Short mmCIF file of C-alpha atoms and ligand atoms in Angstrom, two decimals:
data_model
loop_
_atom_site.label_atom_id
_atom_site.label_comp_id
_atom_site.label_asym_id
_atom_site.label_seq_id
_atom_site.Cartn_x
_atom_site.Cartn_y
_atom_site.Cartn_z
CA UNK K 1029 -4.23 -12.03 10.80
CA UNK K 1030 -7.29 -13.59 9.17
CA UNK K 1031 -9.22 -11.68 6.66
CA UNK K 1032 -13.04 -11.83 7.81
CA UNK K 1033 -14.69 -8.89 6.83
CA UNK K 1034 -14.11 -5.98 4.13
CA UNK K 1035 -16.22 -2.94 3.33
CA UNK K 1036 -15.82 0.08 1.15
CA UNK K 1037 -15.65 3.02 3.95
CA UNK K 1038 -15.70 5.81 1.40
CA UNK K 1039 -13.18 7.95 -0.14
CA UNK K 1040 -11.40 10.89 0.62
CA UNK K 1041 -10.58 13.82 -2.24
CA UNK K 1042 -10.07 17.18 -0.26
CA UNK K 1043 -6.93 17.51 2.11
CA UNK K 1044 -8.40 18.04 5.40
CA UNK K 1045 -11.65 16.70 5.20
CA UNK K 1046 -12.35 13.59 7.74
CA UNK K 1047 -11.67 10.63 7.56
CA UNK K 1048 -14.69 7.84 7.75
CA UNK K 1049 -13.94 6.46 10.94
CA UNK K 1050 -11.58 6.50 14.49
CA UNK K 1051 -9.44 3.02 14.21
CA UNK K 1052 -6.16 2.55 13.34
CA UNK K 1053 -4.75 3.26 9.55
CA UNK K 1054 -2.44 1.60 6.96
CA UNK K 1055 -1.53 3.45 3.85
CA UNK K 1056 -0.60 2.01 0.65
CA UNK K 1057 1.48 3.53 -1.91
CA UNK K 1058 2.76 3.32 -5.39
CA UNK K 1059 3.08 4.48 -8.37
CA UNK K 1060 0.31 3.30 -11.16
CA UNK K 1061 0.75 0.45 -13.03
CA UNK K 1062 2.47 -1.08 -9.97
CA UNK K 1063 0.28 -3.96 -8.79
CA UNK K 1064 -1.52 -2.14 -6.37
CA UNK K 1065 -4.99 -3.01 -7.04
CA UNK K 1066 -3.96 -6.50 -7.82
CA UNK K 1067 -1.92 -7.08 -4.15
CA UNK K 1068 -5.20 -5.53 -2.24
CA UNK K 1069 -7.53 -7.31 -3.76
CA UNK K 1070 -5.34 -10.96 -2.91
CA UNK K 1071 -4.62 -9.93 -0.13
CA UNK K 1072 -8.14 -8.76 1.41
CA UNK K 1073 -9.37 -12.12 -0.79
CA UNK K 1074 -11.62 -10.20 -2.63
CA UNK K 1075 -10.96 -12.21 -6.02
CA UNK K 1076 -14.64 -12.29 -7.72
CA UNK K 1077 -15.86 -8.74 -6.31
CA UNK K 1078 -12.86 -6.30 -7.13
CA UNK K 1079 -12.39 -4.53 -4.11
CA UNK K 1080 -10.26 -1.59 -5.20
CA UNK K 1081 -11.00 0.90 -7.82
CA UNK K 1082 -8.51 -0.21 -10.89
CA UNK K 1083 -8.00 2.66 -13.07
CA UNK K 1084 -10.22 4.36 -15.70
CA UNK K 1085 -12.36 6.16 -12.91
CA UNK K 1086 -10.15 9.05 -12.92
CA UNK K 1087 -12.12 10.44 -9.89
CA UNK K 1088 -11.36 7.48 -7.86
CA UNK K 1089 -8.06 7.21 -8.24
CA UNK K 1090 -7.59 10.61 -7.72
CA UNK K 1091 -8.75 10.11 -3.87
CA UNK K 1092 -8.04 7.73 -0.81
CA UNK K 1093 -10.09 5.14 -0.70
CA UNK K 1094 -10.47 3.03 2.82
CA UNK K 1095 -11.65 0.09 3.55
CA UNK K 1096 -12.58 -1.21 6.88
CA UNK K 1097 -10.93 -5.02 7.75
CA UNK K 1098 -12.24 -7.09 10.55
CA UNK K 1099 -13.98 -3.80 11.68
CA UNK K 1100 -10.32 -3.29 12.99
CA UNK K 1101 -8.27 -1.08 10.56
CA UNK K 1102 -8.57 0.64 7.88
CA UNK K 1103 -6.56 0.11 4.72
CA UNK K 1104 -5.91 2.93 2.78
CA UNK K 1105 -5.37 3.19 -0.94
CA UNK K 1106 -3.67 6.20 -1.46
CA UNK K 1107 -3.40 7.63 -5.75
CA UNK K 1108 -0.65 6.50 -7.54
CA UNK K 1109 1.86 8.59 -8.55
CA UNK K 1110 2.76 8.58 -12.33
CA UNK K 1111 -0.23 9.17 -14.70
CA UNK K 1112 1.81 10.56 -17.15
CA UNK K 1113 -1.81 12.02 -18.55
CA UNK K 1114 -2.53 14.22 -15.68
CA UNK K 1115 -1.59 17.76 -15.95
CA UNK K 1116 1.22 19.23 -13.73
CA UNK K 1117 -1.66 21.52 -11.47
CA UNK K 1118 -3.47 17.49 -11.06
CA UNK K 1119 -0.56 16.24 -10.20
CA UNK K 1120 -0.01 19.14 -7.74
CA UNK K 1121 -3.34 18.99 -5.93
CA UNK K 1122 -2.77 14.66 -5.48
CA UNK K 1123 0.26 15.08 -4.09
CA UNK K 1124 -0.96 18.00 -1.58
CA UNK K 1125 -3.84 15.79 -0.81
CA UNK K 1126 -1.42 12.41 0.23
CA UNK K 1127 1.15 14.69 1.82
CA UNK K 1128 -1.24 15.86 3.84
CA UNK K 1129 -2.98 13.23 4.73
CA UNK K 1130 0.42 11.43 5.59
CA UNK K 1131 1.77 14.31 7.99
CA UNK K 1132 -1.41 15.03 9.38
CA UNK K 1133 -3.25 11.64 10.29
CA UNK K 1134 -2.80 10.67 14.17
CA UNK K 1135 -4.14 7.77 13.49
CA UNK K 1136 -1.91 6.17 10.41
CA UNK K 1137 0.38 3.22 12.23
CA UNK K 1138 2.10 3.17 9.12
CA UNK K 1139 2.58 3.02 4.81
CA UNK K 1140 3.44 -0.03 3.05
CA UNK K 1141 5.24 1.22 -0.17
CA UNK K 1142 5.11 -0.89 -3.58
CA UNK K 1143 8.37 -1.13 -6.06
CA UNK K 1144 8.02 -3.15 -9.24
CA UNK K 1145 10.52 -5.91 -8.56
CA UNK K 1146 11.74 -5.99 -12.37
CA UNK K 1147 12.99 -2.00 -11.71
CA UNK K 1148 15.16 -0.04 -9.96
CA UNK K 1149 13.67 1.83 -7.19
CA UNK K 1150 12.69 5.63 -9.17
CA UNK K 1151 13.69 8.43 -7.87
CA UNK K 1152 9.72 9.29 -6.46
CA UNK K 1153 10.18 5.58 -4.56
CA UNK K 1154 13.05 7.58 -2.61
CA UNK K 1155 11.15 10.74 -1.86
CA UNK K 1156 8.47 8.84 -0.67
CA UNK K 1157 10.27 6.52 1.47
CA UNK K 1158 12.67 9.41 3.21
CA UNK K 1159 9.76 11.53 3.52
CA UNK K 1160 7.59 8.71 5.82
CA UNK K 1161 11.41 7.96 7.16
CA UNK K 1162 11.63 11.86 7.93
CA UNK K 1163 7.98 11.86 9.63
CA UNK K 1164 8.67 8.70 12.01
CA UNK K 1165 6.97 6.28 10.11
CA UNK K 1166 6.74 3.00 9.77
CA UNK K 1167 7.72 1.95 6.25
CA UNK K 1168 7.82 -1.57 4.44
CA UNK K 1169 8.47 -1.57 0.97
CA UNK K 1170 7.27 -4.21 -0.96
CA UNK K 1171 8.55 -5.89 -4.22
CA UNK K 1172 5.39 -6.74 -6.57
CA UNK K 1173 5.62 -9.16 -9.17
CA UNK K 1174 8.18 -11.40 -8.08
CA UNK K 1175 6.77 -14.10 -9.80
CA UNK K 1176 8.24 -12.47 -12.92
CA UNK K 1177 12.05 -13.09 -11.92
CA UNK K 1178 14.37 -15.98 -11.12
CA UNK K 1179 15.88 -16.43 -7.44
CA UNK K 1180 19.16 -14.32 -8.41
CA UNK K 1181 17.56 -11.41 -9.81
CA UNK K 1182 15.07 -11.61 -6.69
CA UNK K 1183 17.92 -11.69 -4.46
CA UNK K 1184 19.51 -8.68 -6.39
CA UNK K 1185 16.48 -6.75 -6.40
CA UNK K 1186 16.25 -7.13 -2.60
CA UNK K 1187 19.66 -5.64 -2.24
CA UNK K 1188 19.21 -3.04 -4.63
CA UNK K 1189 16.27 -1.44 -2.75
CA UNK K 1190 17.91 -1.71 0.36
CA UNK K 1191 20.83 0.27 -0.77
CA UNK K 1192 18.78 3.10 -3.01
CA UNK K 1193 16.34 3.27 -0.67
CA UNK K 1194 18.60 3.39 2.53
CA UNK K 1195 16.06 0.83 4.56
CA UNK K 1196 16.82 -2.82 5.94
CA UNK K 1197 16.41 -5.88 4.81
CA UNK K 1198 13.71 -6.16 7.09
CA UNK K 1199 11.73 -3.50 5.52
CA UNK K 1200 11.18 -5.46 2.38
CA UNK K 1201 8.94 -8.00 1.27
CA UNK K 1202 8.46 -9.81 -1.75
CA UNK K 1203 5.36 -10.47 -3.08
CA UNK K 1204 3.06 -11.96 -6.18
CA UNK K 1205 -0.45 -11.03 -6.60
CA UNK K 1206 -0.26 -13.67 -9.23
CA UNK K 1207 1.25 -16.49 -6.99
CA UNK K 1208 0.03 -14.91 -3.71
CA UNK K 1209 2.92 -15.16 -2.35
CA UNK K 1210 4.26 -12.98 0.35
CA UNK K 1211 0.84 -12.49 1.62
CA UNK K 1212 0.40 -13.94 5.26
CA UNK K 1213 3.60 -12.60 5.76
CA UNK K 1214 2.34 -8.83 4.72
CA UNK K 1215 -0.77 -9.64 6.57
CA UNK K 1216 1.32 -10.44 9.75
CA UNK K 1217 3.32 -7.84 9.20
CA UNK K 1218 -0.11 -5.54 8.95
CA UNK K 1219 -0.94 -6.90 12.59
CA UNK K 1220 2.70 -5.60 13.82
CA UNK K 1221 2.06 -1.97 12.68
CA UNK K 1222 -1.91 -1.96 13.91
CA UNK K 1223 -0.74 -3.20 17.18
CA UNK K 1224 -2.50 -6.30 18.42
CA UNK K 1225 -3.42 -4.36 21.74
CA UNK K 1226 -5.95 -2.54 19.63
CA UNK K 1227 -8.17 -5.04 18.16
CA UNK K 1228 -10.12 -6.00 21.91
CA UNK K 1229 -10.37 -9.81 20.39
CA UNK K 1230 -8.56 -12.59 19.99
CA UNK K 1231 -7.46 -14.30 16.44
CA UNK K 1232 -9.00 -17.45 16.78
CA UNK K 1233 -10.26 -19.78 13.87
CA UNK K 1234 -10.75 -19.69 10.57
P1 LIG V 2443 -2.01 -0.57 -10.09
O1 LIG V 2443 -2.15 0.46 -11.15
O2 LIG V 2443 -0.82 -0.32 -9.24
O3 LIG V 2443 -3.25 -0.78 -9.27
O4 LIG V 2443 -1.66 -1.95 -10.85
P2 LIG V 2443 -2.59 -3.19 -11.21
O5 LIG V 2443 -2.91 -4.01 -10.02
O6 LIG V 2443 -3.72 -2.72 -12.04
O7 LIG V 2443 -1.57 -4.07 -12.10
C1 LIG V 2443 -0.93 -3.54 -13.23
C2 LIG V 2443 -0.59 -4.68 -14.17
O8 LIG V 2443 0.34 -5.56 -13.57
C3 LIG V 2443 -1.79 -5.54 -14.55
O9 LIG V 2443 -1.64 -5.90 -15.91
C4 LIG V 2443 -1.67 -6.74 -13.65
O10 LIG V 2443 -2.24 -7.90 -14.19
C5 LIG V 2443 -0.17 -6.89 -13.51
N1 LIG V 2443 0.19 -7.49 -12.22
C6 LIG V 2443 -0.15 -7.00 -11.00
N2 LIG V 2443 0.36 -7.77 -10.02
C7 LIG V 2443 1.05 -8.77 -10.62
C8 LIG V 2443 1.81 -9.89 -10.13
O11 LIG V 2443 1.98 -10.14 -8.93
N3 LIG V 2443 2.39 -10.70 -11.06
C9 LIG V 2443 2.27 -10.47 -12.39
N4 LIG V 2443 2.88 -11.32 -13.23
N5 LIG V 2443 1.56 -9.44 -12.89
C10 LIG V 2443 0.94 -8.59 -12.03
#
């Protein structure tokens, strides 16, 4: 897939309330301080205008933001888990809001899930990833930062979050916001779960 086009779509902060539009959805997920931001914004090229909302707008990160691609998909930001700030009844109400939104969407194809390559898959990365398993759907995890280790500790981080997080090796991809690497292969692997029947036009040139 080739980027094109990227627009804000709006946010969403009440479980229940609609979404901004009828295509095709891909969630991302992860707790803060993960590289989230930092891997949408390389990967939907949006380098000098920061696309997503990095934190300090507690509002914003509080909701899901979407953006329309190609005037094809959606990609959805969902609120990382983890402010260690946010009271317990905060925390409550985000993670009503995402479950909900997870369970209840007809139109989500799928959640890409982000792990911080230096660490051991938590405890919330397994929830998360047996809950989406539980629902029937499509998960890839992927390792940010790998710029930060060397090959053996890459490979050993691969294996490790196939085995605590009971997924294949398939699942997983590594990736650097930093180095961009890893990206056309998320981006192809965003065309597998939006189904290339739905777009009604061909990939062709730049
Ligand atoms: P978010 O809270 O998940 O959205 O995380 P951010 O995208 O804000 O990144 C958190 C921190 O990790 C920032 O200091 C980033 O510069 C850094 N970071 C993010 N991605 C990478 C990466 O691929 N490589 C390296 N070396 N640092 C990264």
């Amino acid at each position: 897939m080739k980027v094109r086009t990227v627009e804000f779509a709006g946010s969403l902060f009440d479980a229940g309330a609609p979404v901004p539009g009828d295509l095709p959805q891909v969630a991302f997920s992860g707790r803060s301080n993960v590289g989230k931001s930092s891997l949408i914004n390389v990967l939907l090229r949006r380098t000098r205008k920061k696309l997503a909302y990095v934190s300090g707008t507690p509002g914003k990160t509080r909701s899901l933001n979407f953006y329309l691609v190609n005037d094809r998909f959606f990609l959805v930001d969902l609120p990382g888990s983890g402010f260690a700030k946010a009271s317990a009844r905060v925390r409550q109400s985000w993670k009503v809001l995402v479950e909900e939104y997870l369970v209840g969407e007809p139109k989500l194809r799928g959640v890409v899930h982000l792990v911080d390559a230096r660490h051991d898959p938590t405890i919330t990365d397994l929830e998360m990833v047996e809950f989406l398993a539980e629902r029937g759907l499509p998960t890839l995890v992927v390792l940010t930062k790998v710029d930060k280790l060397k090959r053996m500790a890459r490979e050993r981080t691969v294996a490790t979050a196939v085995e605590r997080l009971n997924i294949d090796e398939d699942q997983v991809l590594s990736c650097s916001a930093k180095t961009g690497e890893g990206r056309e292969e998320l981006l192809t692997a965003l065309d597998d779960l939006i189904g290339a029947d739905e777009s009604g036009q061909n990939e062709i040139g730049p």
